Structure formats: C-alpha cells, structure tokens
Short mmCIF file of C-alpha atoms in Angstrom, two decimals:
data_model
loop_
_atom_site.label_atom_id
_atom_site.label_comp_id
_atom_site.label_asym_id
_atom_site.label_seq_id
_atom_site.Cartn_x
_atom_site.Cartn_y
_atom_site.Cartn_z
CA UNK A 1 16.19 -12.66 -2.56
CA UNK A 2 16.80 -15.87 -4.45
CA UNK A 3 13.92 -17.72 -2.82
CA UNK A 4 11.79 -14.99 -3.97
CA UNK A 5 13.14 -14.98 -7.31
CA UNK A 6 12.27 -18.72 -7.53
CA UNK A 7 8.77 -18.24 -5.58
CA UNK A 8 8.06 -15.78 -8.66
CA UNK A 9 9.27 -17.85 -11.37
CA UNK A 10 6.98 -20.27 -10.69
CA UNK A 11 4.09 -18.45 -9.03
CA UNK A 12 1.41 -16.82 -12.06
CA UNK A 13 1.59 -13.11 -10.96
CA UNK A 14 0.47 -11.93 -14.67
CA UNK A 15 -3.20 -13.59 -13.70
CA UNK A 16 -3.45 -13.20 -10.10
CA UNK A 17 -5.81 -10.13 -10.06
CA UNK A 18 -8.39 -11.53 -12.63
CA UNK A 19 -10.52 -13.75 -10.31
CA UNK A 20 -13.69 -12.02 -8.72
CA UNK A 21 -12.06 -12.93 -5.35
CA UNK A 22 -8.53 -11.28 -6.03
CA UNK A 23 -9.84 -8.15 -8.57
CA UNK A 24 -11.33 -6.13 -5.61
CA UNK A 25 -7.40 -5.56 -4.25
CA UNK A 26 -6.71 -3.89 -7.72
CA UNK A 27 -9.83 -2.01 -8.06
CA UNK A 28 -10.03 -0.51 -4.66
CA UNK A 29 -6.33 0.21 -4.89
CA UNK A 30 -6.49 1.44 -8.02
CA UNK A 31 -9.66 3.74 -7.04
CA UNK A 32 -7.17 5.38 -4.31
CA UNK A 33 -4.13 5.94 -6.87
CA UNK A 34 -6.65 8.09 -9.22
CA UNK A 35 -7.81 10.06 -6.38
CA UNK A 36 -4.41 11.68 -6.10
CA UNK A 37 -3.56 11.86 -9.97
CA UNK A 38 -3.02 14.94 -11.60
CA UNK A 39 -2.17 15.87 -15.41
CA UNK A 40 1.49 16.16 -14.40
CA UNK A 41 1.93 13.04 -12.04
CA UNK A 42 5.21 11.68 -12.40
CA UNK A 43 4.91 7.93 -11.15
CA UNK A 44 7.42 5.47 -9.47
CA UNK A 45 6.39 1.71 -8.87
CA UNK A 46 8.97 -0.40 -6.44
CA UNK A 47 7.97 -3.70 -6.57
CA UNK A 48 6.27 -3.49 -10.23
CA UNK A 49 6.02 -7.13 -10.78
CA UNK A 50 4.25 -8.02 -14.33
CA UNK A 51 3.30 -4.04 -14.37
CA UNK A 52 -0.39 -4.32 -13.76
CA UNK A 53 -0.48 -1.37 -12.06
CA UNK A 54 2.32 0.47 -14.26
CA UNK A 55 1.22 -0.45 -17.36
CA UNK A 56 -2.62 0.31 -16.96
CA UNK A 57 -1.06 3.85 -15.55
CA UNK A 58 1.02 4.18 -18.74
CA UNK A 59 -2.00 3.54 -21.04
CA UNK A 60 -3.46 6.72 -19.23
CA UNK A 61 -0.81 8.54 -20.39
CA UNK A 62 1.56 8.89 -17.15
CA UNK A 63 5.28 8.88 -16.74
CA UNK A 64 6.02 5.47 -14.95
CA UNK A 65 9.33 4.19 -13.78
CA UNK A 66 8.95 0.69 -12.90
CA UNK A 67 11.55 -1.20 -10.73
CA UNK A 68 11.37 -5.11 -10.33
CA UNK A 69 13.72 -7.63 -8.68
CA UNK A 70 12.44 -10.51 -10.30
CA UNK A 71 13.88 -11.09 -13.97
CA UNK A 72 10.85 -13.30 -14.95
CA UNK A 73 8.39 -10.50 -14.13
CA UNK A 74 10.11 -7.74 -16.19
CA UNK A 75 10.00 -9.96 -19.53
CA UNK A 76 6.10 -10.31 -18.62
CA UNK A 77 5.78 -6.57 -18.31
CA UNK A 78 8.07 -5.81 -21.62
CA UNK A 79 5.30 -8.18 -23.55
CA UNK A 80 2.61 -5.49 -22.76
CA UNK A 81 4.22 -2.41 -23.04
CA UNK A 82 2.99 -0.08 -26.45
CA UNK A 83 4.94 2.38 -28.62
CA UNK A 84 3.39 5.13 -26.81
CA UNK A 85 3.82 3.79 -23.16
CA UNK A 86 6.54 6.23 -21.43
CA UNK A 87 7.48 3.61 -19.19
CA UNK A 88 11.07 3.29 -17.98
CA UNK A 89 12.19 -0.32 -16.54
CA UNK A 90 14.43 -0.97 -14.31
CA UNK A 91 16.01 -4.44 -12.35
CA UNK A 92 16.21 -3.41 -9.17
CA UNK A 93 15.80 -3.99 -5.10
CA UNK A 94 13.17 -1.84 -3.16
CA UNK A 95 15.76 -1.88 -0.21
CA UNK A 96 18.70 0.40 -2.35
CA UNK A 97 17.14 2.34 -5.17
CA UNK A 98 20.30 4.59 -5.57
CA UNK A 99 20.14 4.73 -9.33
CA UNK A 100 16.94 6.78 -8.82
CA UNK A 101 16.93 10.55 -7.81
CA UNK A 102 15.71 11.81 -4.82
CA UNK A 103 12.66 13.97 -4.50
CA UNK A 104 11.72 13.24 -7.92
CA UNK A 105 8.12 11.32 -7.81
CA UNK A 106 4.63 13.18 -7.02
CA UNK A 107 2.72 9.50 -6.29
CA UNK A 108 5.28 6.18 -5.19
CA UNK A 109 3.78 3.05 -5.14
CA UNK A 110 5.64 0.15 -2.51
CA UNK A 111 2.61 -2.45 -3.32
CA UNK A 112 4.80 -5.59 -3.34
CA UNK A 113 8.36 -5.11 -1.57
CA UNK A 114 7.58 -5.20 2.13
CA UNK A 115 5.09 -8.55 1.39
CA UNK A 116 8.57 -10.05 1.38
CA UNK A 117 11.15 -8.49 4.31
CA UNK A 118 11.32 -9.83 7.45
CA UNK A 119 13.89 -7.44 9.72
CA UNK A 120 13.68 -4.41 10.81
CA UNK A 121 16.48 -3.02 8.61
CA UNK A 122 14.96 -4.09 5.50
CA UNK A 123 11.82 -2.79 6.24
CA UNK A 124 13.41 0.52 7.19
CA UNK A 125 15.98 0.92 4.12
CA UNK A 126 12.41 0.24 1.85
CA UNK A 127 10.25 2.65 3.47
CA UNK A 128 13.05 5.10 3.51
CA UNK A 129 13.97 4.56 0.12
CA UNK A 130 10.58 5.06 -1.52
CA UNK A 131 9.79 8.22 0.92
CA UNK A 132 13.54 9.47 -0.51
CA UNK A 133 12.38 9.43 -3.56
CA UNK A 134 8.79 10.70 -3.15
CA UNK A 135 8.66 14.78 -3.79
CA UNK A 136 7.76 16.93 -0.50
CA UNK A 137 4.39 16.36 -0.64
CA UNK A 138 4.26 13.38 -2.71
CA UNK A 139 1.75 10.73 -1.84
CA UNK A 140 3.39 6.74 -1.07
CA UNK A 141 1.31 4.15 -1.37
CA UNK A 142 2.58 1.09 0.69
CA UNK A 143 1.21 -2.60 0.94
CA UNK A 144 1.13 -5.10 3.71
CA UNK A 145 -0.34 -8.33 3.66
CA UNK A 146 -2.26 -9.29 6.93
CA UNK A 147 -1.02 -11.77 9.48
CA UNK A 148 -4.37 -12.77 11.18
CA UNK A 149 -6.45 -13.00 8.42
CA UNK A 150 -3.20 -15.17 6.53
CA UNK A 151 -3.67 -17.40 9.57
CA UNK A 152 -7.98 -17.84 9.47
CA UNK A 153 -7.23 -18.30 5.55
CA UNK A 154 -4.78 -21.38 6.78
CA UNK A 155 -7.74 -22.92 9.20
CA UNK A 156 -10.50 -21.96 6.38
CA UNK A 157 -8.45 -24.50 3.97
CA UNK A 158 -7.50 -26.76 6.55
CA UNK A 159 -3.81 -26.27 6.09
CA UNK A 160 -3.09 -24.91 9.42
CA UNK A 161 -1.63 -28.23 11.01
CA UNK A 162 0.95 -28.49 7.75
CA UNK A 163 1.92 -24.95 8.15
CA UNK A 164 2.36 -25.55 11.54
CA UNK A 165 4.47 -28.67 11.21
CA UNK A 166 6.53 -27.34 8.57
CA UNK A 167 7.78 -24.17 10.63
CA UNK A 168 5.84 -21.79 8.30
CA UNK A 169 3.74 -20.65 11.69
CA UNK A 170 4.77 -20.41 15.21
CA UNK A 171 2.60 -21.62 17.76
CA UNK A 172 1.42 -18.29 18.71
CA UNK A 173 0.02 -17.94 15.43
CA UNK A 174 2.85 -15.45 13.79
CA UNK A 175 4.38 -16.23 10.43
CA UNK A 176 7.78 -17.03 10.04
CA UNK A 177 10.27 -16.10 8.44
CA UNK A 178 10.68 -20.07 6.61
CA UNK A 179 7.77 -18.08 4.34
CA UNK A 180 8.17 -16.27 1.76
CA UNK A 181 5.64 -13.70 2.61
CA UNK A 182 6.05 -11.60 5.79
CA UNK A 183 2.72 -10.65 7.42
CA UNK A 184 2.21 -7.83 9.77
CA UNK A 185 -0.41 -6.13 12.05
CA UNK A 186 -1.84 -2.95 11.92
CA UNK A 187 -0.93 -2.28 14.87
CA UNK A 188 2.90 -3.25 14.15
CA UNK A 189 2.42 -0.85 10.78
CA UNK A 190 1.78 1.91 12.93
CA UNK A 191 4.19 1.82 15.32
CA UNK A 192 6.70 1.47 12.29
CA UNK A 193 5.81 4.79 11.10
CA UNK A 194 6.32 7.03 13.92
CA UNK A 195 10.02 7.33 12.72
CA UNK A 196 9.21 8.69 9.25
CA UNK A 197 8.34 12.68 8.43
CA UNK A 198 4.91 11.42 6.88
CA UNK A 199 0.99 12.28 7.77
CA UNK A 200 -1.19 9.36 7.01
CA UNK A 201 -4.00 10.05 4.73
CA UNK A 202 -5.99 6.46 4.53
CA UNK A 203 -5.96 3.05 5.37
CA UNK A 204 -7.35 0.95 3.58
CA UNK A 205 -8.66 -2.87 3.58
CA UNK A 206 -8.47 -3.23 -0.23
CA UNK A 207 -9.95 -6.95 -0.33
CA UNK A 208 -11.45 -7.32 3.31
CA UNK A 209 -12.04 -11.50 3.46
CA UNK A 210 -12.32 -12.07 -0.23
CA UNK A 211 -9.46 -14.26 -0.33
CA UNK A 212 -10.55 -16.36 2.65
CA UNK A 213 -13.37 -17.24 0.87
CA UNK A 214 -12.64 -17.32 -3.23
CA UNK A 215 -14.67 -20.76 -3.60
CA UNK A 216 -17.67 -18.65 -2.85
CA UNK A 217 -16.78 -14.86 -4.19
CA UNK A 218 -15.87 -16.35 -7.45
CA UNK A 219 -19.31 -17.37 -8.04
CA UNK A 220 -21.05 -14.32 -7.67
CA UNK A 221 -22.69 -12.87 -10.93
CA UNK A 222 -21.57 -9.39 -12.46
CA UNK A 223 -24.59 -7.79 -10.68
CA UNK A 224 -23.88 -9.33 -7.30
CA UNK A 225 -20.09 -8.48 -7.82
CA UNK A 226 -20.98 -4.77 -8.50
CA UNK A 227 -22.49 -4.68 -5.43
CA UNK A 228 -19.77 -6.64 -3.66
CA UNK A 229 -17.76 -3.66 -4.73
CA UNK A 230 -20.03 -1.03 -3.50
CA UNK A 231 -19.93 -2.60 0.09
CA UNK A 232 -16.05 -2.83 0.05
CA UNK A 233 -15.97 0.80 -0.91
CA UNK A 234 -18.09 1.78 1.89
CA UNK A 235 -16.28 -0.53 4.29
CA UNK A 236 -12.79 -0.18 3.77
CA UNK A 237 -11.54 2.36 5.59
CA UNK A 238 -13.83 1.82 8.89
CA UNK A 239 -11.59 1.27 11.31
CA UNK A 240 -13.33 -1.56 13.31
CA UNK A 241 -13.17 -3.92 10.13
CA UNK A 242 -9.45 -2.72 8.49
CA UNK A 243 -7.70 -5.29 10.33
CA UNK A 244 -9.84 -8.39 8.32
CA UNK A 245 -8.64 -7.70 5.12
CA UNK A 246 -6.14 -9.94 3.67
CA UNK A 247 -4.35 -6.83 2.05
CA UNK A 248 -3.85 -3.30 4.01
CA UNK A 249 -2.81 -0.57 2.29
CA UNK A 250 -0.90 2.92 3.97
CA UNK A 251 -1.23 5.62 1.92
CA UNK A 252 0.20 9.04 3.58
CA UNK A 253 2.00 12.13 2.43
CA UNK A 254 5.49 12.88 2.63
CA UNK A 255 5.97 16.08 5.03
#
C-alpha cells in the first residue's frame, strides 16, 4: 500500500483522462454507468482517486460515497467538490470497507483497486467487498488493466528489454508483482468470477489500443476523434477484439 501511496503522489491522476488517447476510457465508461442510472441511484466509488468519475456523477445530482486510499488524491477531489455536491468522502482500502453498510448501493464502481492487487486474497476480499455492498440487483462496475496489450505497449516504446532487466516482466511475458500495476487476462477475469453470485451483463474494451499508440491518437482533429469514438462504441464489446484494449471493464449484476 505504501508503494502505491508514493506511485500516486507523484503520478498526475487529476489530468490523466484529458488526452485524446486516454479520454475514450472515461467516455466509454462513463457511457455504460448512465445506461444503468436511475433518478434514485445511490452511488459507491472504491478506488475514487481525484473523483473524476464521482464528482462529474455528483454534478448530475447523485448520491456518491467516494472511498480513496491515497491521501494526496482525496485533497485533489475536496478542491472540486461544490456546495450542492452530496458527496461523502471517505480514506479507505477497497480490500475492508467495513465502515460501509451492506446492501446499500444500486450502481458500485471498483475502477481503480484491483489495477493494484496481486494475490488471490486481495483480489477476493475486493470483489467481495464491493458485491457486499452492492443492493440485490445492483450493477458493479469493475476495472482491469490488460496484461498483453501492457506488454506490446512495452515493445511499441522500446522499453521492453529495461522492463525485462529490471524484474518488472518475466520472461514469459507476465507482469510482476516488482510493478505497481497488476495486469490480468480475460480469460483469468473469468475464471475469477465463477465464485461470486453475479450474471455478467458487458464487457467492455473501454480504450481498445489507444494507449499503445497516443503519439498518433493525440493528433487526430475533433472530427476525426468523433469518429474515433463512434468506432470504439461499435467495437467494444465484440468479443474477438476485447482482449486488445489496454483497459477491460466487467460490469454484471449482483444476483
């Protein structure tokens, strides 16, 4: 926890969603949260970091409760929040949320926590946690970055050999856990959640190979972009091209 405390400190969260090669993760993500709003939604987000995602939910009008383990992030997020924001904060691990209620939250959003745990346990005790707390019939939103893709982004900048040498990547091409960012497989994700009482609903390739190639994405013009967007909508959920994207997204309803 400390190394990702210090990763965080450093690391410019607040702007990382701004660039044309980074914004499609938050708009495509963002396009799947609003398909399962309603009036009432009552809105947990493990993981919050500055509160782009709470915040712009807040402005809508939603009840948000917002729990971050970095220190750092949460005085980011307190800098943007309004008088009429009903946003509650909270400093907190994704792993034990006991200070929250269960069965309490109609839409949970895990969109940072399992990016950074590496056993088994803590992957369980998160997953479990944000399904405790998710309503029967609550819909949890939960974000994995992509090993393979991670590793062609690491040959695409030429960094592979320095990864390599460092311990960051084994020699069969898995990260390890020397990163700070744990990357998975789809095919690991779904094996993972046979043991939970959950029906998937959508997966989703929320950036695709954006990130593998930002010199290039962030020169497209708004028109091109726009259109960008239209093909990632009508791409990423085909199964035969899910397993690019840099970002994967679960989303699936609490039985």
């Amino acid at each position: 926890m400390d190394k990702i405390k210090a990763f965080y400190n450093k690391y410019d969260e607040e702007n990382r969603l701004l660039s044309k090669s980074h914004l499609p993760e938050y708009l495509i993500t963002m396009k799947y949260i609003e398909k399962y709003l309603t009036a009432q939604s009552r809105i947990l987000e493990i993981g919050a970091g500055t509160g782009r995602y709470s915040v712009a939910l807040a402005e809508r009008g939603y009840s948000v409760d917002a729990v971050e383990l970095v220190p750092h992030n949460i005085e980011m997020m307190k800098k943007k929040l309004k008088p009429h924001h009903k946003i509650r904060i909270f400093e907190g691990n994704a792993c034990d949320l006991n200070f929250l209620e269960s069965k309490s939250y109609d839409i949970v959003l895990l969109l940072g926590p399992m990016y950074h745990l590496f056993t088994d346990k803590e992957r369980h005790a998160a997953l479990s946690e944000a399904i405790r707390t998710a309503k029967k019939g609550a819909v949890v939103f939960a974000a994995y970055c992509n090993n393979d893709t991670c590793i062609y982004k690491f040959f695409a900048n030429r960094e592979i050999t320095k990864q390599m040498k460092n311990g960051f990547v084994s020699s069969d091409f898995r990260a390890t856990p020397k990163q700070v960012f744990s990357l998975y497989r789809k095919s690991e994700i779904d094996e993972m959640m046979k043991r939970y009482p959950v029906t998937r609903l959508h997966f989703v390739g929320v950036d695709m190979l954006s990130y593998v190639f930002d010199n290039r994405f962030n020169k497209l013009n708004d028109k091109e972009f726009r259109l960008y967007m239209d093909f990632l909508e009508s791409i990423c959920e085909r199964e035969d091209l899910v397993g690019f994207s840099i970002h994967m997204l679960d989303i699936f309803r609490k039985d």
